[in-house]
Amino acid sequence: MSAKNGTDLRSEPARYLPDTSGAVASPASAPRHDPVSHAPRSASVSLLAISLGTAGLGGAWQAAANLVSAPIQISDVLFTAAGLVWVVLLGAYVRHGGARWRNLREDLRHPGQGFALAYVPIIGMLISGHFSRFGQEGARWAYAVFLVASALVAAHLLAHWLTGALSETALHPGYLLPVTSAPFIASATASTLHLPEVAAAAFAVGVLYWLALGAVILGSLITGSPLPAPARPTLTVLIIPPATGGIAWLAAHRGRLDGVGYGFSGILFFTLAVIAFLLPTMSRRSFHTGLWIFSFPVAATANFLVRWAYAAVVPGREALAWALMAAASAVFVLLTGATVVHGGRQRKSGNSGHE
């Protein structure tokens, strides 16, 4: 995508790439804020991908618990861990000024990271849906709060984008999260909470903006210059809409697979093939926490495919389900281990710098 002055901003230096999203922001399009106060908030938002990926894997294990009698305690532990990380990071964000409207508005409008604030209500909805078996009424109220928050974040972002705020920003699939993936997740959660009308409404929103914004982003990726290397992991986000949309559809129809369900599965399989060919271009020599962006697409894919295997009565579906869960869990373990090692190295380098 080219800027108004004719300069292709995808070739901008990597210093404009936030650690997690990999989005490209030009100096002219970035909101004005105090870099000292913004840095801690930016770090908290970036790390929310860890909580989202953990909750996503918890959802996949929940599907496995329902279909292949996997221990539900695995899902409970993952959702609890996701909630703890979510609370800690949200507390850090608020502590560094995130509760002030001026700061929140600037963070939402940040061209590289604003979309990631949608993780906050998305994670809340996932946790509310999972623990609804302990009290559906309370879960419904919690879900309603996060649903409204998600809708407000998405509406604010879309309204900001419609003013031409993205004209100088390289589009990438991360922008699909607030306006497409969040409604699909809201729909699936509403079905879990036995709110079919809400599920249908959220699903319709997700489909509309997947078709509209997805076409714009895909066209930009095809006709524009290649995304810089740090931004390429965001291409895996292309997997999330068909995976979460398929989950929402199956949840709304009690696991029955019809033409629409097969349509979602076809789109997902084709997208997985595309991502497989793109993986060599996403390789990095060093680890950074932004690679957690892989975690939720992997978990959502496993979640849908486990459901799909049973709905389509695939031969050997139980073995396939366990293989999918093992693969998704292995990715999670690798990311967790790499994050611990990465954090240890950073602390060690920090301590040596003070000596």
C-alpha positions as a LaTeX table, in Angstrom:
\begin{tabular}{lrrr}
\hline
Residue & $x$ (\AA) & $y$ (\AA) & $z$ (\AA) \\
\hline
Met1 & 0.00 & 0.00 & 0.00 \\
Ser2 & 1.41 & 3.37 & $-0.91$ \\
Ala3 & 1.23 & 6.57 & 1.01 \\
Lys4 & $-0.39$ & 9.66 & $-0.42$ \\
Asn5 & 2.97 & 11.11 & $-1.33$ \\
Gly6 & 3.76 & 8.07 & $-3.44$ \\
Thr7 & 6.23 & 6.48 & $-1.03$ \\
Asp8 & 5.69 & 2.80 & $-0.30$ \\
Leu9 & 5.76 & 2.55 & 3.46 \\
Arg10 & 6.31 & $-1.20$ & 3.49 \\
Ser11 & 9.95 & $-0.42$ & 2.85 \\
Glu12 & 10.16 & 1.78 & 5.96 \\
Pro13 & 12.86 & 0.80 & 8.46 \\
Ala14 & 12.06 & $-1.86$ & 11.02 \\
Arg15 & 12.08 & 0.70 & 13.82 \\
Tyr16 & 8.45 & 1.44 & 12.98 \\
Leu17 & 7.47 & $-2.16$ & 13.65 \\
Pro18 & 6.05 & $-2.92$ & 17.10 \\
Asp19 & 7.32 & $-6.12$ & 18.61 \\
Thr20 & 4.11 & $-8.13$ & 18.37 \\
Ser21 & 1.98 & $-6.94$ & 15.54 \\
Gly22 & 4.65 & $-6.26$ & 13.03 \\
Ala23 & 2.53 & $-3.47$ & 11.58 \\
Val24 & 4.23 & $-0.64$ & 9.76 \\
Ala25 & 3.59 & 2.89 & 10.89 \\
Ser26 & 5.02 & 6.02 & 9.43 \\
Pro27 & 6.14 & 8.84 & 11.67 \\
Ala28 & 3.47 & 11.10 & 10.21 \\
Ser29 & 0.66 & 8.66 & 10.94 \\
Ala30 & 1.70 & 7.71 & 14.46 \\
Pro31 & $-0.24$ & 9.45 & 17.23 \\
Arg32 & 1.57 & 11.96 & 19.35 \\
His33 & 2.28 & 10.78 & 22.85 \\
Asp34 & 4.99 & 10.72 & 25.46 \\
Pro35 & 7.25 & 7.81 & 24.41 \\
Val36 & 8.30 & 7.20 & 28.00 \\
Ser37 & 4.74 & 6.72 & 29.26 \\
His38 & 3.61 & 4.91 & 26.13 \\
Ala39 & 6.35 & 2.26 & 26.17 \\
Pro40 & 5.08 & 0.30 & 29.22 \\
Arg41 & 1.51 & 0.37 & 27.87 \\
Ser42 & 2.74 & $-0.81$ & 24.48 \\
Ala43 & 4.61 & $-3.69$ & 26.11 \\
Ser44 & 1.48 & $-4.77$ & 28.02 \\
Val45 & $-0.65$ & $-4.72$ & 24.88 \\
Ser46 & 1.97 & $-6.71$ & 22.96 \\
Leu47 & 2.13 & $-9.42$ & 25.60 \\
Leu48 & $-1.65$ & $-9.89$ & 25.57 \\
Ala49 & $-1.03$ & $-12.24$ & 22.63 \\
Ile50 & 0.28 & $-14.73$ & 25.22 \\
Ser51 & $-3.01$ & $-14.66$ & 27.11 \\
Leu52 & $-5.02$ & $-14.92$ & 23.88 \\
Gly53 & $-3.02$ & $-17.89$ & 22.67 \\
Thr54 & $-3.35$ & $-19.63$ & 26.04 \\
Ala55 & $-7.12$ & $-19.10$ & 26.08 \\
Gly56 & $-7.31$ & $-20.30$ & 22.48 \\
Leu57 & $-5.55$ & $-23.54$ & 23.39 \\
Gly58 & $-7.87$ & $-23.86$ & 26.38 \\
Gly59 & $-10.82$ & $-23.64$ & 23.99 \\
Ala60 & $-9.35$ & $-26.37$ & 21.81 \\
Trp61 & $-8.91$ & $-28.65$ & 24.83 \\
Gln62 & $-12.47$ & $-27.87$ & 25.86 \\
Ala63 & $-13.67$ & $-29.09$ & 22.45 \\
Ala64 & $-11.52$ & $-32.20$ & 22.87 \\
Ala65 & $-13.01$ & $-32.75$ & 26.33 \\
Asn66 & $-16.52$ & $-32.68$ & 24.86 \\
Leu67 & $-15.74$ & $-34.94$ & 21.91 \\
Val68 & $-12.90$ & $-37.32$ & 22.84 \\
Ser69 & $-13.21$ & $-37.30$ & 26.63 \\
Ala70 & $-10.00$ & $-35.37$ & 27.17 \\
Pro71 & $-9.54$ & $-34.18$ & 30.76 \\
Ile72 & $-11.46$ & $-30.92$ & 31.21 \\
Gln73 & $-8.91$ & $-29.96$ & 33.86 \\
Ile74 & $-6.36$ & $-29.22$ & 31.11 \\
Ser75 & $-8.71$ & $-26.64$ & 29.68 \\
Asp76 & $-9.44$ & $-25.23$ & 33.15 \\
Val77 & $-5.72$ & $-24.79$ & 33.86 \\
Leu78 & $-5.10$ & $-23.07$ & 30.52 \\
Phe79 & $-8.02$ & $-20.68$ & 30.95 \\
Thr80 & $-6.95$ & $-19.92$ & 34.51 \\
Ala81 & $-3.42$ & $-19.16$ & 33.33 \\
Ala82 & $-4.78$ & $-17.00$ & 30.50 \\
Gly83 & $-6.92$ & $-15.11$ & 33.00 \\
Leu84 & $-4.01$ & $-14.51$ & 35.36 \\
Val85 & $-1.78$ & $-13.19$ & 32.56 \\
Trp86 & $-4.68$ & $-11.08$ & 31.31 \\
Val87 & $-5.27$ & $-9.52$ & 34.75 \\
Val88 & $-1.57$ & $-8.81$ & 35.33 \\
Leu89 & $-1.09$ & $-7.19$ & 31.91 \\
Leu90 & $-4.33$ & $-5.23$ & 32.11 \\
Gly91 & $-3.32$ & $-4.00$ & 35.56 \\
Ala92 & 0.06 & $-2.91$ & 34.21 \\
Tyr93 & $-1.65$ & $-1.12$ & 31.33 \\
Val94 & $-3.99$ & 0.76 & 33.67 \\
Arg95 & $-1.16$ & 1.55 & 36.09 \\
His96 & 0.77 & 3.28 & 33.31 \\
Gly97 & $-2.10$ & 5.53 & 32.32 \\
Gly98 & $-4.27$ & 3.23 & 30.23 \\
Ala99 & $-7.40$ & 4.22 & 32.14 \\
Arg100 & $-7.10$ & 7.83 & 30.99 \\
Trp101 & $-9.24$ & 8.51 & 27.95 \\
Arg102 & $-6.53$ & 10.50 & 26.19 \\
Asn103 & $-4.03$ & 7.67 & 26.47 \\
Leu104 & $-6.57$ & 5.00 & 25.59 \\
Arg105 & $-7.69$ & 6.93 & 22.51 \\
Glu106 & $-4.10$ & 7.39 & 21.36 \\
Asp107 & $-3.35$ & 3.71 & 21.90 \\
Leu108 & $-6.45$ & 2.69 & 19.94 \\
Arg109 & $-5.39$ & 4.96 & 17.09 \\
His110 & $-1.83$ & 3.69 & 17.04 \\
Pro111 & $-1.40$ & 2.43 & 13.44 \\
Gly112 & 0.79 & $-0.47$ & 14.42 \\
Gln113 & $-0.81$ & $-1.72$ & 17.62 \\
Gly114 & $-4.26$ & $-0.23$ & 18.09 \\
Phe115 & $-6.05$ & $-3.35$ & 16.85 \\
Ala116 & $-4.36$ & $-5.43$ & 19.58 \\
Leu117 & $-6.43$ & $-3.71$ & 22.29 \\
Ala118 & $-9.32$ & $-5.83$ & 21.00 \\
Tyr119 & $-7.57$ & $-8.77$ & 22.69 \\
Val120 & $-8.81$ & $-7.51$ & 26.07 \\
Pro121 & $-12.56$ & $-8.13$ & 25.55 \\
Ile122 & $-11.91$ & $-11.16$ & 23.31 \\
Ile123 & $-10.05$ & $-12.92$ & 26.13 \\
Gly124 & $-12.78$ & $-11.89$ & 28.55 \\
Met125 & $-15.46$ & $-13.44$ & 26.36 \\
Leu126 & $-13.50$ & $-16.69$ & 25.99 \\
Ile127 & $-13.00$ & $-17.00$ & 29.74 \\
Ser128 & $-16.67$ & $-16.17$ & 30.47 \\
Gly129 & $-17.85$ & $-18.84$ & 28.07 \\
His130 & $-15.56$ & $-21.53$ & 29.43 \\
Phe131 & $-16.40$ & $-21.11$ & 33.09 \\
Ser132 & $-20.15$ & $-20.68$ & 32.44 \\
Arg133 & $-20.71$ & $-24.24$ & 33.68 \\
Phe134 & $-20.14$ & $-22.93$ & 37.21 \\
Gly135 & $-22.87$ & $-20.31$ & 36.89 \\
Gln136 & $-24.50$ & $-19.39$ & 33.61 \\
Glu137 & $-26.25$ & $-16.24$ & 34.85 \\
Gly138 & $-23.03$ & $-14.65$ & 36.07 \\
Ala139 & $-21.25$ & $-15.74$ & 32.90 \\
Arg140 & $-23.92$ & $-14.09$ & 30.78 \\
Trp141 & $-23.49$ & $-10.77$ & 32.58 \\
Ala142 & $-19.71$ & $-10.94$ & 32.25 \\
Tyr143 & $-20.08$ & $-11.86$ & 28.58 \\
Ala144 & $-22.43$ & $-8.91$ & 28.03 \\
Val145 & $-19.84$ & $-6.51$ & 29.44 \\
Phe146 & $-17.06$ & $-7.90$ & 27.25 \\
Leu147 & $-19.34$ & $-8.05$ & 24.22 \\
Val148 & $-20.21$ & $-4.36$ & 24.53 \\
Ala149 & $-16.53$ & $-3.51$ & 25.11 \\
Ser150 & $-15.53$ & $-5.52$ & 22.04 \\
Ala151 & $-18.18$ & $-3.81$ & 19.92 \\
Leu152 & $-17.11$ & $-0.36$ & 21.11 \\
Val153 & $-13.42$ & $-1.06$ & 20.42 \\
Ala154 & $-14.20$ & $-2.42$ & 16.95 \\
Ala155 & $-16.55$ & 0.45 & 16.13 \\
His156 & $-14.03$ & 3.05 & 17.31 \\
Leu157 & $-11.24$ & 1.45 & 15.29 \\
Leu158 & $-13.36$ & 1.13 & 12.17 \\
Ala159 & $-14.60$ & 4.71 & 12.44 \\
His160 & $-10.98$ & 5.87 & 12.79 \\
Trp161 & $-9.89$ & 3.79 & 9.81 \\
Leu162 & $-12.76$ & 5.14 & 7.69 \\
Thr163 & $-11.37$ & 8.66 & 8.07 \\
Gly164 & $-8.33$ & 7.64 & 6.03 \\
Ala165 & $-6.09$ & 6.96 & 9.02 \\
Leu166 & $-4.68$ & 3.85 & 7.32 \\
Ser167 & $-3.76$ & 5.63 & 4.08 \\
Glu168 & $-0.14$ & 5.78 & 5.17 \\
Thr169 & 0.02 & 2.42 & 6.87 \\
Ala170 & 0.85 & $-0.95$ & 5.35 \\
Leu171 & $-2.22$ & $-3.12$ & 5.83 \\
His172 & $-1.77$ & $-6.57$ & 7.29 \\
Pro173 & $-4.21$ & $-9.27$ & 8.48 \\
Gly174 & $-3.98$ & $-8.13$ & 12.10 \\
Tyr175 & $-6.63$ & $-5.54$ & 11.30 \\
Leu176 & $-9.13$ & $-8.38$ & 10.85 \\
Leu177 & $-9.02$ & $-9.30$ & 14.54 \\
Pro178 & $-11.32$ & $-6.61$ & 16.02 \\
Val179 & $-13.96$ & $-6.51$ & 13.28 \\
Thr180 & $-14.06$ & $-10.12$ & 12.11 \\
Ser181 & $-12.50$ & $-12.57$ & 14.53 \\
Ala182 & $-13.98$ & $-10.87$ & 17.62 \\
Pro183 & $-17.58$ & $-11.11$ & 16.30 \\
Phe184 & $-17.08$ & $-14.77$ & 15.38 \\
Ile185 & $-15.72$ & $-15.49$ & 18.87 \\
Ala186 & $-18.63$ & $-13.54$ & 20.35 \\
Ser187 & $-21.02$ & $-15.67$ & 18.30 \\
Ala188 & $-19.48$ & $-18.96$ & 19.44 \\
Thr189 & $-19.53$ & $-17.82$ & 23.07 \\
Ala190 & $-23.17$ & $-16.72$ & 22.76 \\
Ser191 & $-24.08$ & $-20.20$ & 21.54 \\
Thr192 & $-22.31$ & $-21.68$ & 24.56 \\
Leu193 & $-24.39$ & $-19.41$ & 26.78 \\
His194 & $-27.61$ & $-20.34$ & 24.93 \\
Leu195 & $-28.14$ & $-16.91$ & 23.40 \\
Pro196 & $-28.98$ & $-17.84$ & 19.78 \\
Glu197 & $-30.18$ & $-14.38$ & 18.73 \\
Val198 & $-26.96$ & $-12.77$ & 19.93 \\
Ala199 & $-24.96$ & $-15.51$ & 18.23 \\
Ala200 & $-26.70$ & $-14.87$ & 14.90 \\
Ala201 & $-26.22$ & $-11.10$ & 15.14 \\
Ala202 & $-22.52$ & $-11.37$ & 15.98 \\
Phe203 & $-21.99$ & $-13.92$ & 13.23 \\
Ala204 & $-23.52$ & $-11.59$ & 10.65 \\
Val205 & $-21.19$ & $-8.75$ & 11.69 \\
Gly206 & $-18.18$ & $-11.05$ & 11.38 \\
Val207 & $-19.16$ & $-12.23$ & 7.90 \\
Leu208 & $-19.83$ & $-8.71$ & 6.60 \\
Tyr209 & $-16.52$ & $-7.24$ & 7.68 \\
Trp210 & $-14.55$ & $-10.36$ & 6.78 \\
Leu211 & $-15.79$ & $-10.00$ & 3.22 \\
Ala212 & $-15.31$ & $-6.21$ & 3.14 \\
Leu213 & $-12.07$ & $-5.61$ & 5.01 \\
Gly214 & $-10.60$ & $-8.99$ & 4.13 \\
Ala215 & $-10.83$ & $-8.21$ & 0.42 \\
Val216 & $-9.13$ & $-4.84$ & 0.92 \\
Ile217 & $-6.28$ & $-6.34$ & 2.97 \\
Leu218 & $-5.77$ & $-9.27$ & 0.61 \\
Gly219 & $-5.73$ & $-6.95$ & $-2.38$ \\
Ser220 & $-3.18$ & $-4.72$ & $-0.67$ \\
Leu221 & $-0.96$ & $-7.70$ & 0.14 \\
Ile222 & $-1.09$ & $-8.96$ & $-3.43$ \\
Thr223 & $-0.63$ & $-5.69$ & $-5.33$ \\
Gly224 & 1.65 & $-3.88$ & $-2.89$ \\
Ser225 & 5.26 & $-4.55$ & $-2.12$ \\
Pro226 & 6.06 & $-7.43$ & 0.28 \\
Leu227 & 5.66 & $-6.96$ & 4.00 \\
Pro228 & 8.97 & $-6.50$ & 5.82 \\
Ala229 & 10.29 & $-9.61$ & 7.53 \\
Pro230 & 9.21 & $-8.64$ & 11.11 \\
Ala231 & 5.63 & $-8.16$ & 9.91 \\
Arg232 & 5.26 & $-11.44$ & 8.05 \\
Pro233 & 4.12 & $-13.55$ & 11.04 \\
Thr234 & 0.88 & $-11.51$ & 10.98 \\
Leu235 & 0.00 & $-13.37$ & 7.77 \\
Thr236 & $-0.95$ & $-16.35$ & 9.95 \\
Val237 & $-3.90$ & $-14.26$ & 11.16 \\
Leu238 & $-5.53$ & $-15.07$ & 7.80 \\
Ile239 & $-6.29$ & $-18.46$ & 9.35 \\
Ile240 & $-8.34$ & $-17.03$ & 12.22 \\
Pro241 & $-11.54$ & $-15.86$ & 10.42 \\
Pro242 & $-12.36$ & $-19.19$ & 8.73 \\
Ala243 & $-11.40$ & $-21.11$ & 11.88 \\
Thr244 & $-13.38$ & $-18.98$ & 14.33 \\
Gly245 & $-16.23$ & $-18.53$ & 11.85 \\
Gly246 & $-16.44$ & $-22.29$ & 11.40 \\
Ile247 & $-16.40$ & $-22.81$ & 15.17 \\
Ala248 & $-19.21$ & $-20.26$ & 15.55 \\
Trp249 & $-21.30$ & $-21.94$ & 12.86 \\
Leu250 & $-20.86$ & $-25.44$ & 14.31 \\
Ala251 & $-21.59$ & $-24.14$ & 17.82 \\
Ala252 & $-24.80$ & $-22.49$ & 16.62 \\
His253 & $-25.93$ & $-25.71$ & 14.89 \\
Arg254 & $-24.99$ & $-28.12$ & 17.67 \\
Gly255 & $-22.11$ & $-29.65$ & 15.78 \\
Arg256 & $-24.05$ & $-30.43$ & 12.59 \\
Leu257 & $-22.04$ & $-29.92$ & 9.44 \\
Asp258 & $-23.98$ & $-28.47$ & 6.49 \\
Gly259 & $-23.05$ & $-26.63$ & 3.31 \\
Val260 & $-21.95$ & $-23.50$ & 5.17 \\
Gly261 & $-19.82$ & $-25.55$ & 7.54 \\
Tyr262 & $-18.15$ & $-27.31$ & 4.63 \\
Gly263 & $-17.60$ & $-23.89$ & 3.07 \\
Phe264 & $-15.71$ & $-22.67$ & 6.14 \\
Ser265 & $-13.67$ & $-25.86$ & 6.21 \\
Gly266 & $-12.78$ & $-25.47$ & 2.53 \\
Ile267 & $-11.61$ & $-21.88$ & 3.07 \\
Leu268 & $-9.60$ & $-22.94$ & 6.10 \\
Phe269 & $-7.88$ & $-25.84$ & 4.32 \\
Phe270 & $-6.95$ & $-23.62$ & 1.38 \\
Thr271 & $-5.68$ & $-20.87$ & 3.69 \\
Leu272 & $-3.59$ & $-23.40$ & 5.61 \\
Ala273 & $-2.00$ & $-24.45$ & 2.32 \\
Val274 & $-1.19$ & $-20.82$ & 1.53 \\
Ile275 & 0.35 & $-20.28$ & 4.98 \\
Ala276 & 2.37 & $-23.48$ & 4.62 \\
Phe277 & 4.00 & $-22.06$ & 1.48 \\
Leu278 & 4.60 & $-18.77$ & 3.30 \\
Leu279 & 6.26 & $-20.29$ & 6.37 \\
Pro280 & 9.80 & $-20.18$ & 4.92 \\
Thr281 & 9.43 & $-16.41$ & 4.51 \\
Met282 & 8.46 & $-16.03$ & 8.18 \\
Ser283 & 11.56 & $-17.65$ & 9.66 \\
Arg284 & 13.53 & $-15.51$ & 12.09 \\
Arg285 & 17.04 & $-16.00$ & 13.43 \\
Ser286 & 16.13 & $-14.78$ & 16.91 \\
Phe287 & 13.09 & $-15.22$ & 19.12 \\
His288 & 10.92 & $-12.33$ & 20.28 \\
Thr289 & 7.59 & $-12.34$ & 22.10 \\
Gly290 & 5.83 & $-11.12$ & 18.97 \\
Leu291 & 5.99 & $-14.70$ & 17.70 \\
Trp292 & 3.13 & $-15.51$ & 20.09 \\
Ile293 & 0.93 & $-14.23$ & 17.27 \\
Phe294 & 1.28 & $-17.80$ & 15.90 \\
Ser295 & $-0.37$ & $-19.31$ & 18.98 \\
Phe296 & $-4.00$ & $-18.32$ & 18.51 \\
Pro297 & $-4.23$ & $-19.27$ & 14.80 \\
Val298 & $-2.78$ & $-22.69$ & 15.67 \\
Ala299 & $-5.17$ & $-23.17$ & 18.60 \\
Ala300 & $-8.23$ & $-21.99$ & 16.66 \\
Thr301 & $-7.36$ & $-24.32$ & 13.78 \\
Ala302 & $-7.03$ & $-27.30$ & 16.12 \\
Asn303 & $-10.32$ & $-26.37$ & 17.80 \\
Phe304 & $-12.22$ & $-26.24$ & 14.51 \\
Leu305 & $-10.62$ & $-29.34$ & 13.00 \\
Val306 & $-11.42$ & $-31.43$ & 16.07 \\
Arg307 & $-15.06$ & $-30.38$ & 15.79 \\
Trp308 & $-15.03$ & $-30.83$ & 12.01 \\
Ala309 & $-13.57$ & $-34.33$ & 12.21 \\
Tyr310 & $-16.45$ & $-35.49$ & 14.39 \\
Ala311 & $-19.14$ & $-33.58$ & 12.51 \\
Ala312 & $-17.92$ & $-35.01$ & 9.18 \\
Val313 & $-17.52$ & $-38.49$ & 10.70 \\
Val314 & $-13.93$ & $-38.72$ & 9.48 \\
Pro315 & $-12.44$ & $-42.23$ & 9.80 \\
Gly316 & $-9.93$ & $-42.36$ & 12.63 \\
Arg317 & $-11.28$ & $-39.07$ & 13.99 \\
Glu318 & $-10.32$ & $-39.84$ & 17.59 \\
Ala319 & $-6.67$ & $-40.42$ & 16.69 \\
Leu320 & $-6.76$ & $-37.31$ & 14.49 \\
Ala321 & $-8.18$ & $-35.25$ & 17.35 \\
Trp322 & $-5.45$ & $-36.36$ & 19.72 \\
Ala323 & $-2.80$ & $-35.65$ & 17.07 \\
Leu324 & $-4.17$ & $-32.15$ & 16.52 \\
Met325 & $-4.20$ & $-31.44$ & 20.25 \\
Ala326 & $-0.65$ & $-32.77$ & 20.61 \\
Ala327 & 0.57 & $-30.54$ & 17.78 \\
Ala328 & $-1.16$ & $-27.42$ & 19.11 \\
Ser329 & 0.12 & $-28.09$ & 22.61 \\
Ala330 & 3.65 & $-28.64$ & 21.30 \\
Val331 & 3.61 & $-25.21$ & 19.66 \\
Phe332 & 2.43 & $-23.71$ & 22.94 \\
Val333 & 5.17 & $-25.47$ & 24.93 \\
Leu334 & 7.85 & $-24.35$ & 22.46 \\
Leu335 & 6.67 & $-20.74$ & 22.63 \\
Thr336 & 6.51 & $-20.85$ & 26.43 \\
Gly337 & 10.00 & $-22.32$ & 26.71 \\
Ala338 & 11.42 & $-19.81$ & 24.23 \\
Thr339 & 9.76 & $-16.97$ & 26.13 \\
Val340 & 11.27 & $-18.10$ & 29.45 \\
Val341 & 14.73 & $-18.36$ & 27.89 \\
His342 & 14.30 & $-15.01$ & 26.17 \\
Gly343 & 13.23 & $-13.36$ & 29.42 \\
Gly344 & 16.17 & $-14.85$ & 31.26 \\
Arg345 & 18.59 & $-13.55$ & 28.68 \\
Gln346 & 17.07 & $-10.08$ & 28.85 \\
Arg347 & 17.35 & $-10.00$ & 32.64 \\
Lys348 & 20.92 & $-11.24$ & 32.46 \\
Ser349 & 21.88 & $-8.60$ & 29.89 \\
Gly350 & 20.11 & $-5.94$ & 31.97 \\
Asn351 & 21.97 & $-6.94$ & 35.11 \\
Ser352 & 25.31 & $-6.99$ & 33.31 \\
Gly353 & 24.56 & $-3.54$ & 31.93 \\
His354 & 24.18 & $-2.16$ & 35.47 \\
Glu355 & 27.47 & $-3.63$ & 36.65 \\
\hline
\end{tabular}
